[in-house]
Short mmCIF file of C-alpha atoms in Angstrom, two decimals:
data_model
loop_
_atom_site.label_atom_id
_atom_site.label_comp_id
_atom_site.label_asym_id
_atom_site.label_seq_id
_atom_site.Cartn_x
_atom_site.Cartn_y
_atom_site.Cartn_z
CA MET A 1135 -78.22 108.25 150.46
CA THR A 1136 -79.71 107.15 147.14
CA THR A 1137 -82.49 104.57 147.28
CA ILE A 1138 -83.51 102.05 144.72
CA PHE A 1139 -86.45 99.60 144.42
CA ALA A 1140 -86.45 95.82 144.15
CA PRO A 1141 -89.37 93.60 143.17
CA THR A 1142 -91.06 91.03 145.25
CA ASN A 1143 -91.95 87.74 143.60
CA PRO A 1144 -93.83 84.73 145.04
CA HIS A 1145 -92.81 82.02 142.58
CA ARG A 1146 -91.11 79.73 145.17
CA ALA A 1147 -92.35 76.49 143.82
CA VAL A 1148 -91.46 77.57 140.26
CA ARG A 1149 -87.94 78.34 141.42
CA TRP A 1150 -87.50 74.99 143.01
CA TRP A 1151 -88.77 73.19 139.90
CA LEU A 1152 -86.34 75.15 137.70
CA ILE A 1153 -83.43 74.49 140.17
CA SER A 1154 -84.13 70.80 139.95
CA VAL A 1155 -84.17 70.92 136.16
CA ALA A 1156 -80.90 72.78 136.11
CA ALA A 1157 -79.32 70.22 138.39
CA LEU A 1158 -80.44 67.42 136.07
CA ILE A 1159 -78.96 69.26 133.04
CA ALA A 1160 -75.64 69.57 134.89
CA LEU A 1161 -75.77 65.92 135.62
CA MET A 1162 -76.59 65.30 131.95
CA VAL A 1163 -73.50 67.22 130.84
CA LEU A 1164 -71.35 65.15 133.12
CA VAL A 1165 -72.93 61.83 131.87
CA GLY A 1166 -72.33 63.06 128.39
CA GLY A 1167 -68.78 63.84 129.08
CA ALA A 1168 -68.23 60.25 130.52
CA THR A 1169 -70.01 58.90 127.43
CA ARG A 1170 -67.49 60.76 125.24
CA LEU A 1171 -64.48 59.83 127.25
CA THR A 1172 -65.45 56.07 127.23
CA GLU A 1173 -66.00 56.19 123.46
CA SER A 1174 -69.61 55.05 124.04
CA GLY A 1175 -71.56 57.68 122.11
CA LEU A 1176 -71.96 55.58 118.94
CA SER A 1177 -73.00 52.36 120.65
CA ILE A 1178 -76.72 52.95 119.77
CA VAL A 1179 -77.15 53.42 116.09
CA GLU A 1180 -80.82 54.34 115.91
CA TRP A 1181 -82.85 57.18 117.17
CA LYS A 1182 -86.14 56.03 118.64
CA PRO A 1183 -87.46 58.94 120.84
CA VAL A 1184 -90.07 56.83 122.58
CA THR A 1185 -89.36 53.07 122.22
CA GLY A 1186 -85.65 53.76 122.66
CA SER A 1187 -86.22 54.41 126.32
CA VAL A 1188 -86.45 50.67 126.88
CA PRO A 1189 -83.03 48.89 126.73
CA PRO A 1190 -82.49 45.43 125.38
CA LEU A 1191 -84.38 42.96 127.77
CA SER A 1192 -83.28 39.63 126.30
CA GLU A 1193 -80.13 38.02 124.88
CA ALA A 1194 -81.61 38.17 121.50
CA GLN A 1195 -82.23 41.86 121.77
CA TRP A 1196 -78.72 42.48 122.95
CA THR A 1197 -77.35 40.51 120.07
CA GLU A 1198 -79.45 42.51 117.61
CA ALA A 1199 -78.03 45.76 119.05
CA PHE A 1200 -74.52 44.51 118.90
CA GLU A 1201 -74.89 43.40 115.31
CA ALA A 1202 -76.13 46.83 114.40
CA TYR A 1203 -73.08 48.47 116.05
CA LYS A 1204 -70.73 46.09 114.13
CA LYS A 1205 -71.93 47.74 110.85
CA ILE A 1206 -70.45 51.15 111.67
CA PRO A 1207 -66.82 52.25 111.08
CA GLN A 1208 -65.93 52.64 114.79
CA TYR A 1209 -66.44 48.94 115.43
CA ARG A 1210 -64.47 47.88 112.38
CA GLU A 1211 -61.60 50.29 112.83
CA LEU A 1212 -61.36 50.67 116.65
CA ASN A 1213 -63.30 47.89 118.41
CA ALA A 1214 -63.14 44.78 116.12
CA GLY A 1215 -63.30 41.68 118.13
CA MET A 1216 -65.13 43.37 121.07
CA SER A 1217 -67.15 40.93 123.16
CA LEU A 1218 -70.84 41.36 123.91
CA SER A 1219 -70.09 42.09 127.57
CA GLU A 1220 -67.78 44.90 126.49
CA PHE A 1221 -70.40 46.23 124.16
CA LYS A 1222 -72.90 46.25 127.03
CA GLU A 1223 -70.55 48.56 129.05
CA ILE A 1224 -70.41 51.22 126.37
CA TYR A 1225 -74.13 50.68 125.55
CA TRP A 1226 -75.27 51.53 129.07
CA TRP A 1227 -73.33 54.85 129.06
CA GLU A 1228 -75.03 55.94 125.97
CA TRP A 1229 -78.43 54.56 126.97
CA SER A 1230 -78.17 56.42 130.37
CA HIS A 1231 -77.28 59.71 128.59
CA ARG A 1232 -80.36 59.36 126.32
CA PHE A 1233 -82.67 58.27 129.07
CA LEU A 1234 -81.61 61.15 131.25
CA GLY A 1235 -82.32 63.51 128.34
CA ARG A 1236 -85.95 62.01 128.05
CA PHE A 1237 -86.35 62.29 131.89
CA ILE A 1238 -85.32 65.91 131.82
CA GLY A 1239 -87.95 66.60 129.13
CA VAL A 1240 -90.66 65.01 131.28
CA ALA A 1241 -89.37 66.71 134.45
CA TYR A 1242 -89.66 70.03 132.65
CA LEU A 1243 -92.85 69.65 130.67
CA LEU A 1244 -95.25 68.15 133.25
CA PRO A 1245 -94.68 70.79 136.08
CA PHE A 1246 -94.68 73.52 133.40
CA LEU A 1247 -98.14 72.46 132.12
CA PHE A 1248 -99.33 72.31 135.78
CA PHE A 1249 -98.10 75.76 136.51
CA LEU A 1250 -99.82 77.04 133.32
CA TRP A 1251 -103.02 75.31 134.38
CA ARG A 1252 -102.92 76.86 137.91
CA GLY A 1253 -102.08 80.34 136.37
CA GLY A 1254 -100.00 83.00 138.05
CA LEU A 1255 -97.14 82.98 135.57
CA SER A 1256 -96.56 86.36 133.92
CA GLY A 1257 -96.56 86.71 130.17
CA GLU A 1258 -92.85 87.33 130.04
CA LEU A 1259 -92.15 84.39 132.23
CA LYS A 1260 -94.33 82.06 130.13
CA ARG A 1261 -92.64 83.21 126.92
CA ARG A 1262 -89.17 82.50 128.41
CA LEU A 1263 -90.23 79.02 129.74
CA TRP A 1264 -91.80 78.09 126.38
CA LEU A 1265 -88.58 79.11 124.66
CA LEU A 1266 -86.54 76.97 127.03
CA PHE A 1267 -88.86 74.12 126.35
CA ALA A 1268 -88.37 74.59 122.55
CA LEU A 1269 -84.66 74.63 122.97
CA GLY A 1270 -84.85 71.44 124.93
CA GLY A 1271 -86.75 69.79 122.02
CA LEU A 1272 -84.17 71.09 119.54
CA GLN A 1273 -81.45 69.63 121.80
CA GLY A 1274 -82.78 66.10 121.36
CA ALA A 1275 -82.62 66.60 117.58
CA VAL A 1276 -79.13 68.07 117.72
CA GLY A 1277 -78.02 65.10 119.83
CA TRP A 1278 -79.02 62.58 117.11
CA TRP A 1279 -77.53 64.92 114.39
CA MET A 1280 -74.26 64.67 116.33
CA VAL A 1281 -74.40 60.87 116.59
CA ALA A 1282 -75.31 60.52 112.94
CA SER A 1283 -72.10 62.15 112.03
CA GLY A 1284 -70.09 59.13 113.20
CA LEU A 1285 -72.23 56.31 111.82
CA THR A 1286 -71.08 56.20 108.12
CA GLU A 1287 -67.56 57.57 107.42
CA ARG A 1288 -66.00 58.56 110.77
CA VAL A 1289 -64.95 56.61 113.81
CA GLU A 1290 -66.14 59.40 116.11
CA VAL A 1291 -68.68 62.21 116.02
CA SER A 1292 -67.91 65.49 114.31
CA GLN A 1293 -66.25 67.93 116.76
CA TYR A 1294 -68.42 70.71 115.29
CA ARG A 1295 -71.61 68.85 116.11
CA LEU A 1296 -70.33 67.82 119.55
CA ALA A 1297 -69.65 71.44 120.41
CA THR A 1298 -72.99 72.53 119.21
CA HIS A 1299 -74.65 69.87 121.30
CA LEU A 1300 -72.75 70.93 124.43
CA MET A 1301 -73.27 74.65 123.84
CA LEU A 1302 -76.95 74.23 123.35
CA ALA A 1303 -77.23 72.30 126.58
CA LEU A 1304 -75.37 74.97 128.50
CA LEU A 1305 -77.29 77.81 126.86
CA ILE A 1306 -80.49 76.13 128.22
CA PHE A 1307 -78.84 75.66 131.61
CA ALA A 1308 -77.79 79.34 131.69
CA GLY A 1309 -81.28 80.45 130.60
CA ILE A 1310 -82.72 78.53 133.59
CA VAL A 1311 -80.17 79.93 136.09
CA TRP A 1312 -80.97 83.41 134.91
CA THR A 1313 -84.69 82.80 135.21
CA VAL A 1314 -84.34 81.38 138.66
CA ARG A 1315 -82.42 84.46 139.70
CA ARG A 1316 -84.96 86.82 138.19
CA LEU A 1317 -87.75 85.17 140.22
CA ALA A 1318 -85.97 85.78 143.58
CA GLU A 1319 -86.71 88.86 145.61
CA ARG A 1320 -83.34 90.76 145.84
CA PRO A 1321 -82.31 94.46 146.28
CA GLN A 1322 -80.71 96.02 143.21
CA ILE A 1323 -76.98 96.64 143.40
CA VAL A 1324 -75.67 100.02 142.42
CA ALA A 1325 -72.29 99.60 140.68
CA PRO A 1326 -70.23 101.26 138.02
CA ALA A 1327 -71.22 100.57 134.41
CA ARG A 1328 -67.85 99.04 133.72
CA LEU A 1329 -68.54 96.29 136.32
CA ARG A 1330 -71.74 95.34 134.35
CA PHE A 1331 -69.69 95.41 131.09
CA THR A 1332 -66.95 93.20 132.36
CA SER A 1333 -69.44 90.71 133.87
CA VAL A 1334 -71.06 90.36 130.51
CA LEU A 1335 -67.65 90.00 128.85
CA LEU A 1336 -66.74 87.34 131.40
CA LEU A 1337 -69.87 85.40 130.51
CA ILE A 1338 -69.13 85.58 126.76
CA VAL A 1339 -65.50 84.47 127.20
CA THR A 1340 -66.69 81.58 129.43
CA PHE A 1341 -69.02 80.41 126.67
CA VAL A 1342 -66.10 80.72 124.14
CA GLN A 1343 -63.69 78.79 126.44
CA ILE A 1344 -66.21 75.98 126.95
CA TYR A 1345 -66.79 75.82 123.04
CA PHE A 1346 -63.01 75.49 122.53
CA GLY A 1347 -62.96 72.88 125.20
CA ALA A 1348 -65.64 70.92 123.32
CA LEU A 1349 -63.49 71.02 120.21
CA VAL A 1350 -60.51 69.80 122.22
CA ALA A 1351 -62.61 66.77 123.44
CA GLY A 1352 -64.00 66.15 119.98
CA LEU A 1353 -60.52 66.09 118.45
CA ARG A 1354 -58.96 64.24 121.42
CA ALA A 1355 -56.54 67.18 121.46
CA GLY A 1356 -56.02 66.80 125.20
CA ARG A 1357 -54.11 63.65 124.55
CA ALA A 1358 -51.48 65.53 122.36
CA TYR A 1359 -48.96 68.17 123.52
CA ASN A 1360 -49.09 67.10 127.11
CA THR A 1361 -46.69 69.76 128.46
CA TRP A 1362 -47.29 73.05 130.26
CA PRO A 1363 -46.63 75.94 130.01
CA GLN A 1364 -44.95 75.09 126.68
CA ILE A 1365 -46.88 73.59 123.85
CA ASP A 1366 -45.09 72.02 120.88
CA GLY A 1367 -41.81 73.22 122.38
CA ALA A 1368 -42.71 76.90 122.97
CA PHE A 1369 -45.19 78.99 124.83
CA ILE A 1370 -46.46 80.22 121.42
CA PRO A 1371 -45.94 77.52 118.68
CA ALA A 1372 -44.55 78.39 115.26
CA GLY A 1373 -47.00 79.96 112.87
CA ASP A 1374 -46.43 77.41 110.15
CA ARG A 1375 -47.57 74.73 112.61
CA LEU A 1376 -50.63 76.66 113.76
CA TRP A 1377 -51.84 77.75 110.39
CA PHE A 1378 -50.91 75.20 107.81
CA GLU A 1379 -54.43 74.15 106.70
CA THR A 1380 -56.33 76.07 104.03
CA PRO A 1381 -58.51 78.09 104.33
CA TRP A 1382 -56.77 79.45 107.43
CA TRP A 1383 -59.79 79.48 109.59
CA ARG A 1384 -60.21 75.72 109.45
CA ASN A 1385 -57.17 75.49 111.69
CA MET A 1386 -59.24 77.03 114.52
CA PHE A 1387 -61.54 73.97 114.44
CA ASP A 1388 -59.59 71.07 112.87
CA ASN A 1389 -55.95 71.57 113.64
CA VAL A 1390 -55.24 69.77 116.97
CA LEU A 1391 -52.34 72.10 117.92
CA THR A 1392 -54.31 75.29 117.11
CA VAL A 1393 -57.44 74.07 118.94
CA GLN A 1394 -55.44 73.21 122.05
CA PHE A 1395 -53.48 76.51 121.84
CA GLU A 1396 -56.60 78.59 121.54
CA HIS A 1397 -58.20 76.83 124.43
CA ARG A 1398 -55.09 77.52 126.55
CA MET A 1399 -54.90 81.21 125.48
CA THR A 1400 -58.65 81.77 126.15
CA ALA A 1401 -58.13 80.17 129.61
CA TYR A 1402 -55.42 82.77 130.36
CA ALA A 1403 -57.65 85.59 129.15
CA LEU A 1404 -60.49 84.44 131.26
CA PHE A 1405 -58.44 84.24 134.35
CA VAL A 1406 -56.94 87.70 133.80
CA LEU A 1407 -60.40 89.13 133.11
CA ALA A 1408 -61.84 87.53 136.17
CA ALA A 1409 -59.05 88.92 138.33
CA LEU A 1410 -59.50 92.47 137.02
CA HIS A 1411 -63.26 92.20 137.48
CA ALA A 1412 -62.88 91.01 141.13
CA PHE A 1413 -60.32 93.70 141.89
CA ASP A 1414 -62.67 96.36 140.46
CA ALA A 1415 -65.65 94.99 142.37
CA VAL A 1416 -63.78 94.93 145.69
CA ARG A 1417 -62.34 98.36 145.10
CA SER A 1418 -65.80 99.67 144.21
CA ARG A 1419 -67.34 98.20 147.40
CA ALA A 1420 -70.02 96.56 145.28
CA GLY A 1421 -71.48 94.41 148.11
CA ARG A 1422 -72.55 90.94 146.95
CA ALA A 1423 -71.18 91.71 143.49
CA ALA A 1424 -67.70 91.81 145.00
CA SER A 1425 -68.28 88.56 146.80
CA GLY A 1426 -69.65 86.96 143.53
CA ALA A 1427 -66.62 88.29 141.60
CA LEU A 1428 -64.23 86.71 144.12
CA LEU A 1429 -66.17 83.40 143.95
CA LEU A 1430 -65.91 83.45 140.22
CA LEU A 1431 -62.23 84.25 140.25
CA GLY A 1432 -61.74 81.25 142.63
CA ALA A 1433 -63.64 78.92 140.36
CA VAL A 1434 -61.84 80.08 137.22
CA GLY A 1435 -58.47 79.53 139.06
CA LEU A 1436 -59.50 75.97 140.19
CA GLN A 1437 -60.71 75.25 136.57
CA ALA A 1438 -57.31 76.28 135.20
CA VAL A 1439 -55.51 74.01 137.71
CA LEU A 1440 -57.74 71.11 136.88
CA GLY A 1441 -57.27 71.79 133.20
CA ILE A 1442 -53.48 71.74 133.54
CA LEU A 1443 -53.47 68.46 135.55
CA THR A 1444 -55.88 66.82 133.10
CA LEU A 1445 -53.51 67.73 130.26
CA LEU A 1446 -50.34 66.66 132.03
CA ASN A 1447 -51.88 63.31 132.92
CA GLN A 1448 -53.30 62.70 129.41
CA VAL A 1449 -56.97 63.07 130.24
CA PRO A 1450 -57.77 60.44 132.98
CA ILE A 1451 -61.55 60.24 133.31
CA ASP A 1452 -61.69 61.41 136.94
CA LEU A 1453 -59.68 64.60 136.23
CA ALA A 1454 -61.43 65.22 132.94
CA LEU A 1455 -64.92 65.04 134.61
CA SER A 1456 -63.85 67.25 137.42
CA HIS A 1457 -62.56 69.70 134.84
CA GLN A 1458 -65.98 69.61 133.16
CA ALA A 1459 -67.92 69.82 136.34
CA VAL A 1460 -66.06 72.99 137.48
CA ALA A 1461 -66.66 74.46 133.96
CA VAL A 1462 -70.44 74.25 134.81
CA VAL A 1463 -69.78 75.92 138.11
CA VAL A 1464 -67.86 78.75 136.40
CA LEU A 1465 -70.64 79.22 133.93
CA THR A 1466 -73.20 79.29 136.76
CA LEU A 1467 -71.35 81.87 138.73
CA ALA A 1468 -70.75 83.93 135.58
CA VAL A 1469 -74.52 84.02 134.84
CA MET A 1470 -75.27 84.83 138.39
CA GLN A 1471 -72.78 87.77 138.32
CA VAL A 1472 -74.32 89.27 135.19
CA GLU A 1473 -77.80 88.90 136.64
CA ARG A 1474 -76.73 90.34 139.99
CA LEU A 1475 -75.45 93.50 138.33
CA ALA A 1476 -78.36 93.76 135.76
CA SER A 1477 -81.28 96.00 136.26
CA ARG A 1478 -84.19 94.47 138.35
CA GLN A 1479 -86.89 97.08 137.58
CA SER A 1480 -90.46 95.74 137.10
CA ALA A 1481 -93.59 97.76 136.45
CA GLN A 1482 -95.63 95.20 138.45
CA ALA A 1483 -93.30 94.98 141.39
CA GLN A 1484 -94.10 96.28 144.78
CA PRO A 1485 -91.29 98.81 145.38
CA ARG A 1486 -89.12 98.41 148.40
CA ALA A 1487 -86.41 101.02 149.24
CA VAL A 1488 -82.87 99.72 149.77
CA PRO A 1489 -79.83 101.84 150.74
CA VAL A 1490 -77.11 101.84 148.15
CA GLY A 1491 -74.50 100.53 150.45
CA GLN A 1492 -76.42 97.44 151.35
CA ALA A 1493 -75.40 94.25 149.70
CA GLY A 1494 -77.59 92.61 147.15
#
């Protein structure tokens, strides 16, 4: 019987702090999705990182905010004649989204500074946590960069910038999930190298799929071609419909049909890859890696079902947000599976022998 060694790690408080931050980011993603679905994201036309945390408190302030909104193309072309009460509805969605972002920054920074002051964080962990903090600061700037794209010439934000904003949020989320897993004491799993490879491939395809989903949301592509499994009358649409823009690669980001088609095809690829990975993990008797693979397959299957229902019903907000929430679950399980199969060696760890056959 082969033995391997797993590290012990006492950072219980750090783990709970990071889990709380990850939960807030997941909530932030859902609030952002609701803000997008209710067309609320352009209701605040200024970026005031500090003073913007206070909403209008008087009728005069509300009127001032409404008048500023009336100057952008979205109001003139889509919402002309909107009442002040209707404006308040979309304003509160965007304000909540921004306020939650500020709250996450504080919820991350203050405990982090406390843990730094108390000591006990390894050099590697400190570097990773500083990097996550820097990415969080960048996320705020990217959020405004996204909003700014819809204030002058467009009636909505750029789908490129929307996708960048979402992907950066989920990159931070994934980094926190990975860090939490690394802090936990857990025996190393011995598994074939191909399982580690397919777990990484699953994570990459998950990110790609979410990116295409963000493009679908940015282009409102879910409200077109509301049939399944056919799209535009066929399982695979005609090439001249998929690739009519020049240069050809712009179709992958700007052509509503092509963007929805690539989102569908990537979903099929993700499901097949998850099924193969689960089958291999079970056949290899990979302990918790097999259980994790089956959970991931179940989440991917549920996500596919929700995606189909969302499409067929032309993107109702309840189904759309459920679809987005399960995407976060899929990403979480994919990160956990990669970490579960990754090496857990540590020079500073206290070795503990674990039989190969024992789950981890």
